[in-house]
mmCIF file of C-alpha atoms in Angstrom:
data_model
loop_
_atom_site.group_PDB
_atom_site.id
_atom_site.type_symbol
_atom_site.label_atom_id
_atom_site.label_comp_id
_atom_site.label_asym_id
_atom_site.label_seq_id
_atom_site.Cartn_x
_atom_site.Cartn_y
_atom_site.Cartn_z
ATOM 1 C CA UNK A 1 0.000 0.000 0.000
ATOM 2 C CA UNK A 2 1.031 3.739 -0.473
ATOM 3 C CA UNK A 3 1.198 6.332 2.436
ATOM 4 C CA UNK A 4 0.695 8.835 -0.237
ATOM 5 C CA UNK A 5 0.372 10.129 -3.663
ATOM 6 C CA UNK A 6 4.332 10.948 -3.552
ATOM 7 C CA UNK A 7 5.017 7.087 -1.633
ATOM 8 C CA UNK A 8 4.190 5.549 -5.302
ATOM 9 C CA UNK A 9 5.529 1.818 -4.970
ATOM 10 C CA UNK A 10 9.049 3.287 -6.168
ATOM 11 C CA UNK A 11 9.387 4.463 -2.636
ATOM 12 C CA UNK A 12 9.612 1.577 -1.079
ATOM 13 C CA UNK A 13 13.558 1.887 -2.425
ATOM 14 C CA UNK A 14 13.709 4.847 -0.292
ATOM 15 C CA UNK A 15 13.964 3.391 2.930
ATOM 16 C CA UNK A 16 15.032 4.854 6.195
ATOM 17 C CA UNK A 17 19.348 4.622 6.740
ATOM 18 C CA UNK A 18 19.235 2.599 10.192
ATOM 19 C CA UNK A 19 17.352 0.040 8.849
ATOM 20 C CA UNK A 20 20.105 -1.033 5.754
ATOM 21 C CA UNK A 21 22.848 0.184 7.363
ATOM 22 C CA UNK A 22 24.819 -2.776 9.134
ATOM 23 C CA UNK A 23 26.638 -1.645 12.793
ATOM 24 C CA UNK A 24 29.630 -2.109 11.362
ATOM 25 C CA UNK A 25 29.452 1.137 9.286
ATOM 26 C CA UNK A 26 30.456 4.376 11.377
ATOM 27 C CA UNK A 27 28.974 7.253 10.831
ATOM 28 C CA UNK A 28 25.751 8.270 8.473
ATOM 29 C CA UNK A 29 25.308 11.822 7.032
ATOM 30 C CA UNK A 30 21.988 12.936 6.274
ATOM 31 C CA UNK A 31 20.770 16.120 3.972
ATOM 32 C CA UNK A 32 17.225 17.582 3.711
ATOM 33 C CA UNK A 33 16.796 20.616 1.195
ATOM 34 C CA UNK A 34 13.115 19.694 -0.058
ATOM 35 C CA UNK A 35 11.628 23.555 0.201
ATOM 36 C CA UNK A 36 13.527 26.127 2.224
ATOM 37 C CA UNK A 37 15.249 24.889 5.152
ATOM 38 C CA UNK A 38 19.031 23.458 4.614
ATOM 39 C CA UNK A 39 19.540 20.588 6.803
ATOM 40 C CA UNK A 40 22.131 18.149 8.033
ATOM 41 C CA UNK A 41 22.527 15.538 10.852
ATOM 42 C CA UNK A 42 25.571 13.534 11.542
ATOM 43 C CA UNK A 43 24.194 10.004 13.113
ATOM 44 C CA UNK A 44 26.150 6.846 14.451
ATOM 45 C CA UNK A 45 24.846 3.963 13.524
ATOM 46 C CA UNK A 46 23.509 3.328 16.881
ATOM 47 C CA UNK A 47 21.188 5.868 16.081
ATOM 48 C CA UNK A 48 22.875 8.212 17.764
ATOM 49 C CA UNK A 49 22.640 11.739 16.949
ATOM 50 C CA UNK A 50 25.937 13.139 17.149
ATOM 51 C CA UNK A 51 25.386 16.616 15.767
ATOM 52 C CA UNK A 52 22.939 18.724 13.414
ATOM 53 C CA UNK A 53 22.888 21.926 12.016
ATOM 54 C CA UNK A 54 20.070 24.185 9.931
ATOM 55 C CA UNK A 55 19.778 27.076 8.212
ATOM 56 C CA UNK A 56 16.112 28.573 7.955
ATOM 57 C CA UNK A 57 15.332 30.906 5.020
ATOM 58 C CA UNK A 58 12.133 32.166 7.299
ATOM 59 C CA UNK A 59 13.029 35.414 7.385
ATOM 60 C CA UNK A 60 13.630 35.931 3.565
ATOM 61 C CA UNK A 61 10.324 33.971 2.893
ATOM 62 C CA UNK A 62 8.477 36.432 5.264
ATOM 63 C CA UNK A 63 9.734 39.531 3.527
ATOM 64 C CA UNK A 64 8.942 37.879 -0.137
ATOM 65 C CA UNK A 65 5.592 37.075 0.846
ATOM 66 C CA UNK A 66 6.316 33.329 0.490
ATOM 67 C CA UNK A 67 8.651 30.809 -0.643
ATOM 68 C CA UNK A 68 10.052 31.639 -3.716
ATOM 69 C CA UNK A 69 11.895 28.669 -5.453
ATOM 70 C CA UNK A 70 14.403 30.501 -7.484
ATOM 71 C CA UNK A 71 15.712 31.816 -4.409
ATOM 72 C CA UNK A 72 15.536 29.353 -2.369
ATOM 73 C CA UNK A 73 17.146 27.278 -4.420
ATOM 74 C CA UNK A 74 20.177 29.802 -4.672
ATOM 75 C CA UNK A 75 20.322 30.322 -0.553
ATOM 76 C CA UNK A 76 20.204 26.609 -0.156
ATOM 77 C CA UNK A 77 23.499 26.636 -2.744
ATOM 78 C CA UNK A 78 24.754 29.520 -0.560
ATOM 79 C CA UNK A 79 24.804 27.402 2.705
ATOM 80 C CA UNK A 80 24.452 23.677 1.963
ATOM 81 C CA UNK A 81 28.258 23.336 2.280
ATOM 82 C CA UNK A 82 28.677 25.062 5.496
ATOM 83 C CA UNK A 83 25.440 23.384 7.320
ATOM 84 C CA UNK A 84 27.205 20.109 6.215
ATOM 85 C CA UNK A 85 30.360 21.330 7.398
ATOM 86 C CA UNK A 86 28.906 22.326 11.055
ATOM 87 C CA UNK A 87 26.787 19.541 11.497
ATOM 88 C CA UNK A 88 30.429 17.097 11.358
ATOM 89 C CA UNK A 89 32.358 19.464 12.911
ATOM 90 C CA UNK A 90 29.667 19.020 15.937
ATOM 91 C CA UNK A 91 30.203 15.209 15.240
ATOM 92 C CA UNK A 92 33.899 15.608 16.131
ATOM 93 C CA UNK A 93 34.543 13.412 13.440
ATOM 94 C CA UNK A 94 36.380 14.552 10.096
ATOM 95 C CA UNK A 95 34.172 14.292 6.868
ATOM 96 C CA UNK A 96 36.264 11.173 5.630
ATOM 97 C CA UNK A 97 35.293 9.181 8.551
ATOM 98 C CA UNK A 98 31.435 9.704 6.981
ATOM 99 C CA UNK A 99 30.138 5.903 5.857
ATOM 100 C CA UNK A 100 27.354 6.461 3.826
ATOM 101 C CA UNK A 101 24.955 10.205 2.757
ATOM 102 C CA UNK A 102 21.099 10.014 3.041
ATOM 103 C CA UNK A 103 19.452 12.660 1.069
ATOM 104 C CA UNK A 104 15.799 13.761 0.358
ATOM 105 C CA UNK A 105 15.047 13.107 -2.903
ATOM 106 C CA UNK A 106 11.077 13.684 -2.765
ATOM 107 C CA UNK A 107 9.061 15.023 -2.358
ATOM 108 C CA UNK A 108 10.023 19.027 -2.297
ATOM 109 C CA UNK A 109 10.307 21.439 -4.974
ATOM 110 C CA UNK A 110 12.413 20.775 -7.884
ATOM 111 C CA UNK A 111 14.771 23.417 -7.545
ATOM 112 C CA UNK A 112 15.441 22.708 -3.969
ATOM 113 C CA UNK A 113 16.021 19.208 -3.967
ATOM 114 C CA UNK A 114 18.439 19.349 -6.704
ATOM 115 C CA UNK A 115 21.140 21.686 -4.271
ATOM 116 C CA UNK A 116 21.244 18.552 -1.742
ATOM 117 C CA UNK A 117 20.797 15.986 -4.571
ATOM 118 C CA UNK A 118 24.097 17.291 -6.640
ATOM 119 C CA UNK A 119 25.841 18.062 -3.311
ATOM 120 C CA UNK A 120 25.328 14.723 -1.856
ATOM 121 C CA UNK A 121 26.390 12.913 -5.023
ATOM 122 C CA UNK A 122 29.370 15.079 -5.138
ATOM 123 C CA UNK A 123 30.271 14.576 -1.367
ATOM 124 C CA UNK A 124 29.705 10.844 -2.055
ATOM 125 C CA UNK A 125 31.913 10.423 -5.365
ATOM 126 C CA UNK A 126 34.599 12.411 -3.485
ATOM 127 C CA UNK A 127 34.948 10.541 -0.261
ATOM 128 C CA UNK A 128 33.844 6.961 -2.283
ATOM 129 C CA UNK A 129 30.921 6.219 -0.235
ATOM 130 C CA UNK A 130 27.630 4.811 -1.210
ATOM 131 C CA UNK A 131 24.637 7.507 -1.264
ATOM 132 C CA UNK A 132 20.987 6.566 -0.112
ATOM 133 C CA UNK A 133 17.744 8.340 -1.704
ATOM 134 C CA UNK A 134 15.360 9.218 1.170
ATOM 135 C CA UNK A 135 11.803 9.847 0.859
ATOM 136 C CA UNK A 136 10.927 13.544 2.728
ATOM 137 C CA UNK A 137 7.577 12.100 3.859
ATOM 138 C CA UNK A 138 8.455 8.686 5.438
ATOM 139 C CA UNK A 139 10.968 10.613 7.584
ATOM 140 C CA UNK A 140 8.507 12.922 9.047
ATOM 141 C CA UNK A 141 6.443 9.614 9.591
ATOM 142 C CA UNK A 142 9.447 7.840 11.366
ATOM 143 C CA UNK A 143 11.104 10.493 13.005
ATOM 144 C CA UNK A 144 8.773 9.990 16.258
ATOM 145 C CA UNK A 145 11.098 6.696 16.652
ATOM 146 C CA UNK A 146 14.372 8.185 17.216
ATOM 147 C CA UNK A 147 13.023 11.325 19.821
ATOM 148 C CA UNK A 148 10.131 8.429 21.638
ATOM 149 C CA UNK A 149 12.260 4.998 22.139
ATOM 150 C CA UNK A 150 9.013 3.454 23.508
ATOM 151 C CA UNK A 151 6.900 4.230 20.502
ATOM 152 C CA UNK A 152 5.948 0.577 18.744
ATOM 153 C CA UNK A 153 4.339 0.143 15.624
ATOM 154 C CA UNK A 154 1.250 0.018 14.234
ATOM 155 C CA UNK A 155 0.260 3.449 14.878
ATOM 156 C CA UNK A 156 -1.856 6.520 13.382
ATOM 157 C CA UNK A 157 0.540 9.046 11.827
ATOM 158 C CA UNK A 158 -0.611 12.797 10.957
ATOM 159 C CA UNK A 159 1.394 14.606 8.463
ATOM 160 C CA UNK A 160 0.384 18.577 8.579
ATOM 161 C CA UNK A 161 2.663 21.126 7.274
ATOM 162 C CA UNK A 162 3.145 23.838 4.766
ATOM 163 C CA UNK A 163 2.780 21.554 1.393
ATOM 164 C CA UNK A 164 1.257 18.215 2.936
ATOM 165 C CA UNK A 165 -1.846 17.222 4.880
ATOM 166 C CA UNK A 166 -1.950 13.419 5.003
ATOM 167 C CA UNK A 167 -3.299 10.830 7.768
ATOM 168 C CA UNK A 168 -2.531 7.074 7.787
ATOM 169 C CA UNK A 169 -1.453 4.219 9.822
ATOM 170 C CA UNK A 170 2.323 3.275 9.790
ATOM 171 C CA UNK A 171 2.501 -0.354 10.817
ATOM 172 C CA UNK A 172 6.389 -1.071 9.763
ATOM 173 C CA UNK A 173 9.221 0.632 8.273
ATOM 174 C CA UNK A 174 7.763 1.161 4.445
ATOM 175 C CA UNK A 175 4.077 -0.747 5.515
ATOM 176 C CA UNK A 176 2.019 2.380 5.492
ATOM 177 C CA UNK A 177 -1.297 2.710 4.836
ATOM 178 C CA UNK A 178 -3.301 5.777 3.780
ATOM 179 C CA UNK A 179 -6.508 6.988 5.397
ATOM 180 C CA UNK A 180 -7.120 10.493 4.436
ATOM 181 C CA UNK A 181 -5.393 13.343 2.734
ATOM 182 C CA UNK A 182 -5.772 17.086 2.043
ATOM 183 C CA UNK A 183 -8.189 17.412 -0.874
ATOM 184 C CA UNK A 184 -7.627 21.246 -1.992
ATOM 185 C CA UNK A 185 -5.057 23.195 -0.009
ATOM 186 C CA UNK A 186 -2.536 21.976 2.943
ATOM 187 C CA UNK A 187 -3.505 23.198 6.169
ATOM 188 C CA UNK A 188 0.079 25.508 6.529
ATOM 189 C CA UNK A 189 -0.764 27.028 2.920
ATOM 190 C CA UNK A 190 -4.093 28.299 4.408
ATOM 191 C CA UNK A 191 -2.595 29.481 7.840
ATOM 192 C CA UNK A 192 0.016 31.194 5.640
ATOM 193 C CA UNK A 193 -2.207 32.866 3.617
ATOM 194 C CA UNK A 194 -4.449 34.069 5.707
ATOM 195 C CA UNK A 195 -1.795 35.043 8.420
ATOM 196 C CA UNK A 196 -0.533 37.560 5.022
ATOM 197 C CA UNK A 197 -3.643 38.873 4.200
ATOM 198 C CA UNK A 198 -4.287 39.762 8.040
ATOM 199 C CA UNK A 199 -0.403 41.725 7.277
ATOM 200 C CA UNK A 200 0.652 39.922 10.662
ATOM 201 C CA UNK A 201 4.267 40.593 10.143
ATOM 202 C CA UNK A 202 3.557 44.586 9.616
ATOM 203 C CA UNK A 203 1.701 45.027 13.128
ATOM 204 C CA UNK A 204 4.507 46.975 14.277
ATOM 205 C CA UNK A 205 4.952 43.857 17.014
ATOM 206 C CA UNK A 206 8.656 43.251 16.657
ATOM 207 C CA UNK A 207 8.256 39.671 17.984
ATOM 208 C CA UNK A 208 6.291 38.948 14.792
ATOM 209 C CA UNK A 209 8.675 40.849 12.530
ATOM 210 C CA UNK A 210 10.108 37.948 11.001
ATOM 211 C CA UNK A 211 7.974 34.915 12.297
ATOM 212 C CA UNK A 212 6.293 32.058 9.334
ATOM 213 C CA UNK A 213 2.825 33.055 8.712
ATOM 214 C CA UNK A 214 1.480 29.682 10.788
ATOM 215 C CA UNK A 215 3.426 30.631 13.872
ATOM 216 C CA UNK A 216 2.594 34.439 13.888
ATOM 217 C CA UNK A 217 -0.927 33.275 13.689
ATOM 218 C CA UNK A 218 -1.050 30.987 16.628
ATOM 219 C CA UNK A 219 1.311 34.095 18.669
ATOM 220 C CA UNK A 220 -1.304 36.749 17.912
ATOM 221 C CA UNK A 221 -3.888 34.637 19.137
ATOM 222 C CA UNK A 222 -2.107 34.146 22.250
ATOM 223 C CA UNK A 223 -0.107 37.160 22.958
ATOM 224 C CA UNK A 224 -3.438 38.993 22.396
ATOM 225 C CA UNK A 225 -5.828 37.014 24.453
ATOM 226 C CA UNK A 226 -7.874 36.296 20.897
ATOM 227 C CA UNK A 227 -11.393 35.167 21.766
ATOM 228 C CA UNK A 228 -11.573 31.740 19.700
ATOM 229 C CA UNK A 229 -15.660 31.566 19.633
ATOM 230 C CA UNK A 230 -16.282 35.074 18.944
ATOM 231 C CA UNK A 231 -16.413 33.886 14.641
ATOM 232 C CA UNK A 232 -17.992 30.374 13.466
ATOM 233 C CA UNK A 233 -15.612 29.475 10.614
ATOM 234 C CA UNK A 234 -17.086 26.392 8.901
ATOM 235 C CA UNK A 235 -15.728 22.773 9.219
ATOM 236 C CA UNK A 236 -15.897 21.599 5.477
ATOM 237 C CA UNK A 237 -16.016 17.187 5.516
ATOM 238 C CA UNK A 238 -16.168 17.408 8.900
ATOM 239 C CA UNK A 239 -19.075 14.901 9.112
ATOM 240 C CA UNK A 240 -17.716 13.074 6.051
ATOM 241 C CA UNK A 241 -17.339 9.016 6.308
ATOM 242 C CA UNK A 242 -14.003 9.075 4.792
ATOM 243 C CA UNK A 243 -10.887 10.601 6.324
ATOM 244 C CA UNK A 244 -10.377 13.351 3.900
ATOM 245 C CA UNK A 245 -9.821 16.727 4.867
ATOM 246 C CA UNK A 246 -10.605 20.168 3.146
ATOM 247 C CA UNK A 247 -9.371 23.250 4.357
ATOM 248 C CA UNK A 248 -10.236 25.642 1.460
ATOM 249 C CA UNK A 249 -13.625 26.162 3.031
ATOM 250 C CA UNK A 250 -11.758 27.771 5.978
ATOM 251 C CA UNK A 251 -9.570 29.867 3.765
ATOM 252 C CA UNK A 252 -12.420 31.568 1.700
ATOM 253 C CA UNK A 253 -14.852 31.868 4.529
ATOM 254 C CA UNK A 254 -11.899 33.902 6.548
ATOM 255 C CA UNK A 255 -11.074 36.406 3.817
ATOM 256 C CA UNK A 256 -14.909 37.446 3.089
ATOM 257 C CA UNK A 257 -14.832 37.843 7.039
ATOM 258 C CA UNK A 258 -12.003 40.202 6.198
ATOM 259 C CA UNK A 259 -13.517 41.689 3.804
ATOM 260 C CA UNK A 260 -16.569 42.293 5.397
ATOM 261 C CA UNK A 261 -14.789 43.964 8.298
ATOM 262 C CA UNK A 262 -12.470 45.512 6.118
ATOM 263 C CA UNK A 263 -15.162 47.433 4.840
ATOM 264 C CA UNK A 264 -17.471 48.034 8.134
ATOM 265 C CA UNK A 265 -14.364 49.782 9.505
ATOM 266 C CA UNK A 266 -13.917 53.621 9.518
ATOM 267 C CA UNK A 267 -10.658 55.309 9.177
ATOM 268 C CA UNK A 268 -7.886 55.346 7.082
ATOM 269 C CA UNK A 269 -7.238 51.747 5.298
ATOM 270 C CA UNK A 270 -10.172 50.052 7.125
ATOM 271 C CA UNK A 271 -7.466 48.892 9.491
ATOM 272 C CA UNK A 272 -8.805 46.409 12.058
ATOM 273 C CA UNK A 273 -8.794 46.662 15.073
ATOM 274 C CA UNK A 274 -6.301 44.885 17.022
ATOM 275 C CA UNK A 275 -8.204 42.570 18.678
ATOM 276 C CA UNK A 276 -10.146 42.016 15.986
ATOM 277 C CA UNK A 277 -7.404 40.327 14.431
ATOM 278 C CA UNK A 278 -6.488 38.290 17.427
ATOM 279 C CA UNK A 279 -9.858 37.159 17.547
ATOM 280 C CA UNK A 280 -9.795 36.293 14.034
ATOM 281 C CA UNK A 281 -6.662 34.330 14.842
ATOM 282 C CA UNK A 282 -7.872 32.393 17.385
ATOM 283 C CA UNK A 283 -10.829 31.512 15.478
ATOM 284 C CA UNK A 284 -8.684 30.322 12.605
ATOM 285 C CA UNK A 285 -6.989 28.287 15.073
ATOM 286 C CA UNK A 286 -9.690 26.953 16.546
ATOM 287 C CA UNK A 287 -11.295 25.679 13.571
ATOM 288 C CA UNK A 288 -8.257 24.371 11.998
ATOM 289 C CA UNK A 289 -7.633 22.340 15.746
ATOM 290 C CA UNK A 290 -11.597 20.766 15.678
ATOM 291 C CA UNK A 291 -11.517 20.259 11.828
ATOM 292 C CA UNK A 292 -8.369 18.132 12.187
ATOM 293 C CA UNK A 293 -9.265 16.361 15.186
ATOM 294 C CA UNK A 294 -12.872 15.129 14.071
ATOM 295 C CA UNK A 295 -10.601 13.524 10.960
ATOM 296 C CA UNK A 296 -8.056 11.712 13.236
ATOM 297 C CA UNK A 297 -10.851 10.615 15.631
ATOM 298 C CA UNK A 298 -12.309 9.129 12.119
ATOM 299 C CA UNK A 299 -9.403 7.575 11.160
ATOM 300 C CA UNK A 300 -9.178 6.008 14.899
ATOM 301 C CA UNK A 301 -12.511 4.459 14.474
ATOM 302 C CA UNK A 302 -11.829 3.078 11.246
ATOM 303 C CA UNK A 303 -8.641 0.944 12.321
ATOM 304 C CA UNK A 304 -10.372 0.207 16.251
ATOM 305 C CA UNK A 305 -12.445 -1.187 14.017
ATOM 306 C CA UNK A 306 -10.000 -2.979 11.346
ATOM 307 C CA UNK A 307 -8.201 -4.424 14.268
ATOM 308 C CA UNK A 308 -10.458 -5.759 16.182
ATOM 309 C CA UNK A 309 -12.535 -7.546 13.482
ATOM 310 C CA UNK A 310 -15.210 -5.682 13.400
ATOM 311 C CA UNK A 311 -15.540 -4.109 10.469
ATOM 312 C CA UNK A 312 -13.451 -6.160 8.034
ATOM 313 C CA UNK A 313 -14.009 -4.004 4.923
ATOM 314 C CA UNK A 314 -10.322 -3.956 3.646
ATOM 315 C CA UNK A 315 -8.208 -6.633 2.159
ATOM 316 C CA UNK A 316 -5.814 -5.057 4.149
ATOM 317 C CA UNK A 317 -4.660 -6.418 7.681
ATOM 318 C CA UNK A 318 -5.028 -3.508 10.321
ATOM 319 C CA UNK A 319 -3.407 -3.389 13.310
ATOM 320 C CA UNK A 320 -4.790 -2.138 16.370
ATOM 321 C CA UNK A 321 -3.126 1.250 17.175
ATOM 322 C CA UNK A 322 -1.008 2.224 20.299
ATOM 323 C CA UNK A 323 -0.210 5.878 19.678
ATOM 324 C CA UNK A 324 -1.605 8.851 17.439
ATOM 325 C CA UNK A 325 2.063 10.736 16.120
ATOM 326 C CA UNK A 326 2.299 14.199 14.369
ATOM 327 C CA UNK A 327 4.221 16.297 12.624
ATOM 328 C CA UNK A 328 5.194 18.432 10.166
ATOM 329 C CA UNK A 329 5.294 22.038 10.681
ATOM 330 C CA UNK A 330 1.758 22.375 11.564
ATOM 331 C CA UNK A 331 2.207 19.952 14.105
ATOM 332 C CA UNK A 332 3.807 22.252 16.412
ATOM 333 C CA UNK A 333 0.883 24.044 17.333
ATOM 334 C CA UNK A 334 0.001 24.149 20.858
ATOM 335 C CA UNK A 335 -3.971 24.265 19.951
ATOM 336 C CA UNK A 336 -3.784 21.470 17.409
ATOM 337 C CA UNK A 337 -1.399 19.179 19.789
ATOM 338 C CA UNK A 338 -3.894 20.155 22.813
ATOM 339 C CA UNK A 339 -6.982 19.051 20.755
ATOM 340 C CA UNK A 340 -4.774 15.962 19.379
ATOM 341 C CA UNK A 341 -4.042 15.260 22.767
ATOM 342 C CA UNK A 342 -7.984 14.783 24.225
ATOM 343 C CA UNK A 343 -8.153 12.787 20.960
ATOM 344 C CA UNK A 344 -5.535 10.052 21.828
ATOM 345 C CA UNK A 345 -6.360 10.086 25.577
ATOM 346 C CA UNK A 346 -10.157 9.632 24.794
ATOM 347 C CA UNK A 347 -9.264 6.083 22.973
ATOM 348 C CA UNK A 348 -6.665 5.314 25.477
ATOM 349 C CA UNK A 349 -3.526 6.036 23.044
ATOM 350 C CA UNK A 350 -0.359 7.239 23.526
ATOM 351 C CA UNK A 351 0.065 10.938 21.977
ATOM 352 C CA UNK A 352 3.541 11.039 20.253
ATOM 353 C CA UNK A 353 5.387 14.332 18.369
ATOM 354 C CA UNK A 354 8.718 15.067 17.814
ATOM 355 C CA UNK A 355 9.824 18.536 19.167
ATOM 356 C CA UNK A 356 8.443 21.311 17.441
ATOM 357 C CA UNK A 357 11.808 22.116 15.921
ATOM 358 C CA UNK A 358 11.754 18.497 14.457
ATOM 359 C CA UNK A 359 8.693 18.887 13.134
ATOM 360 C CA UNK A 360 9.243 21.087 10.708
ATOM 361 C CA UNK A 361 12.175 20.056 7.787
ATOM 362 C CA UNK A 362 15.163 18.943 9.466
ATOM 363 C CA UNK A 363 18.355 16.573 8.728
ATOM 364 C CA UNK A 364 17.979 14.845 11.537
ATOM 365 C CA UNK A 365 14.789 13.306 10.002
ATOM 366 C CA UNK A 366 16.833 12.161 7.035
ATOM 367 C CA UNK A 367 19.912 10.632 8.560
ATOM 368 C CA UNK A 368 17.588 8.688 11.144
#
């Protein structure tokens, strides 16, 4: 089975490093340049992390209004050699003494991946050592192993960030299946958005000044005490029997509530008022949390279900689920991981997420 439109059945020649890589090897390099974060993470074969290193093109993206892939693709070339560089150096081991290099191959933007493609290959020709394509989503969906020891497979994996919105169940390394998946837009793409057309970063709050649209929404909200029931955004598929989500209903409701304040507003460019805007936030947030939970708690049904026998619909075997993971940049929220939370707890399973700043791209992902 496929985890998702980009884990075709060629994926399952992207593995994870640990899991080919014999104890006998040293040390594993691994490189993640799939949108605009440069990445690397020096591991032992232990699974030991031994050092990592990032550089985030946040601020740029802020001031451009978004990621732009000509220029990301030129800032990853700009720092790609130095991130690798720091992440041995924090190794303490020289870059000869590096056994094998893990790099993100998909999915990502083309320009992007190329940089950590052709640097890897030319790192790995150099120092004669074999190089191992890595798929960008199955290492969001096993990172939750290295940073929880005690998480054991099967269990329900949530994939939210900036390009991807994807739920399945991972029951193995490579044995995933897929339950639901964003239909229209990703669930970042819409915080993003919206979080721009609310001008977030121009409030003349200098902790937002260069903060991702996402994370400037959810600080608004909280910083400014935003009122989360004062708007009813709707919860498109909400009720739906499959495990699909849609978040464009969201989006569009949100910017006609704009609009319509916008326009009810008196004064020089309708400026809102300020906490109008947190409340807006909050309400964003809110929705975003309950529209995303009632999917999960679907999805949680469907394989109680599977694995105990019930409801035998599939020709594939389900496991029973222990835990309910997530990540991905969205996954750092503290309103979505508080709803995710009740979630797990109300079916008696373990809630599991990286740290938020492994949740978002990351080497460490790829060299685990």
């Amino acid at each position: 089975m496929v985890f998702s439109k980009t884990l075709s059945r060629a994926s399952r020649n992207l593995p994870c490093l640990i899991r080919l890589i014999h104890r006998r090897f040293s040390y594993i390099l691994g490189i993640e340049t799939s949108c605009d974060d440069t990445g690397a993470a020096v591991f032992s074969a232990s699974g030991k992390l031994l050092g990592d290193s990032l550089s985030s093109q946040t601020s740029t993206s802020v001031m451009l209004g978004g990621v732009v892939p000509p220029v990301a693709a030129e800032l990853h070339k700009k720092h790609i050699e130095s991130v690798v560089l720091d992440a041995v150096s924090k190794s303490n081991i020289r870059l000869q003494d590096l056994s094998h290099v893990g790099v993100t191959v998909k999915p990502g933007m083309s320009l992007s991946l190329r940089v950590g493609v052709d640097f890897a290959k030319t790192l790995a020709t150099h120092l004669r050592i074999p190089i191992i394509p890595i798929d960008h989503m199955e290492a969001h969906a096993l990172t939750a192993l290295h940073t929880d020891p005690k998480l054991e497979f099967p269990y329900v994996i949530l994939l939210i960030s900036g390009g991807h919105g994807l739920l399945g169940i991972v029951q193995g390394v490579e044995d995933y299946i897929l339950l639901g998946t964003a239909l229209d837009a990703s669930p970042g793409d819409v915080l993003d958005k919206l979080s721009r057309r609310l001008r977030l970063n121009r409030l003349g709050d200098e902790r937002l000044k260069n903060v991702a649209g996402g994370k400037a929404l959810e600080m608004v909200a909280r910083i400014y005490n935003g009122n989360h029931r004062r708007f009813d955004l709707p919860l498109p598929r909400s009720q739906s029997k499959d495990c699909d989500f849609s978040f464009t209903g969201i989006h569009v409701f949100t910017e006609h509530l704009i609009d319509k304040l916008e326009s009810s507003t008196s004064g020089s460019g309708h400026t809102l008022a300020m906490q109008d805007i947190a409340d807006i936030c909050a309400s964003i947030q809110f929705a975003m949390a309950r529209l995303i939970c009632r999917r999960v708690q679907r999805a949680v049904e469907y394989c109680i279900l599977q694995g105990d026998g019930d409801d035998n619909v599939s020709d594939v075997k389900i496991t029973r689920p222990t835990a309910l993971v997530v990540s991905g940049g969205v996954g750092a929220n503290l309103v979505i991981r508080a709803g995710l939370t009740e979630v797990a707890n109300h079916y008696n399973m373990r809630f599991v997420s990286p740290p938020p700043h492994l949740c978002t791209d990351n080497g460490v992902m790829i060299a685990c």
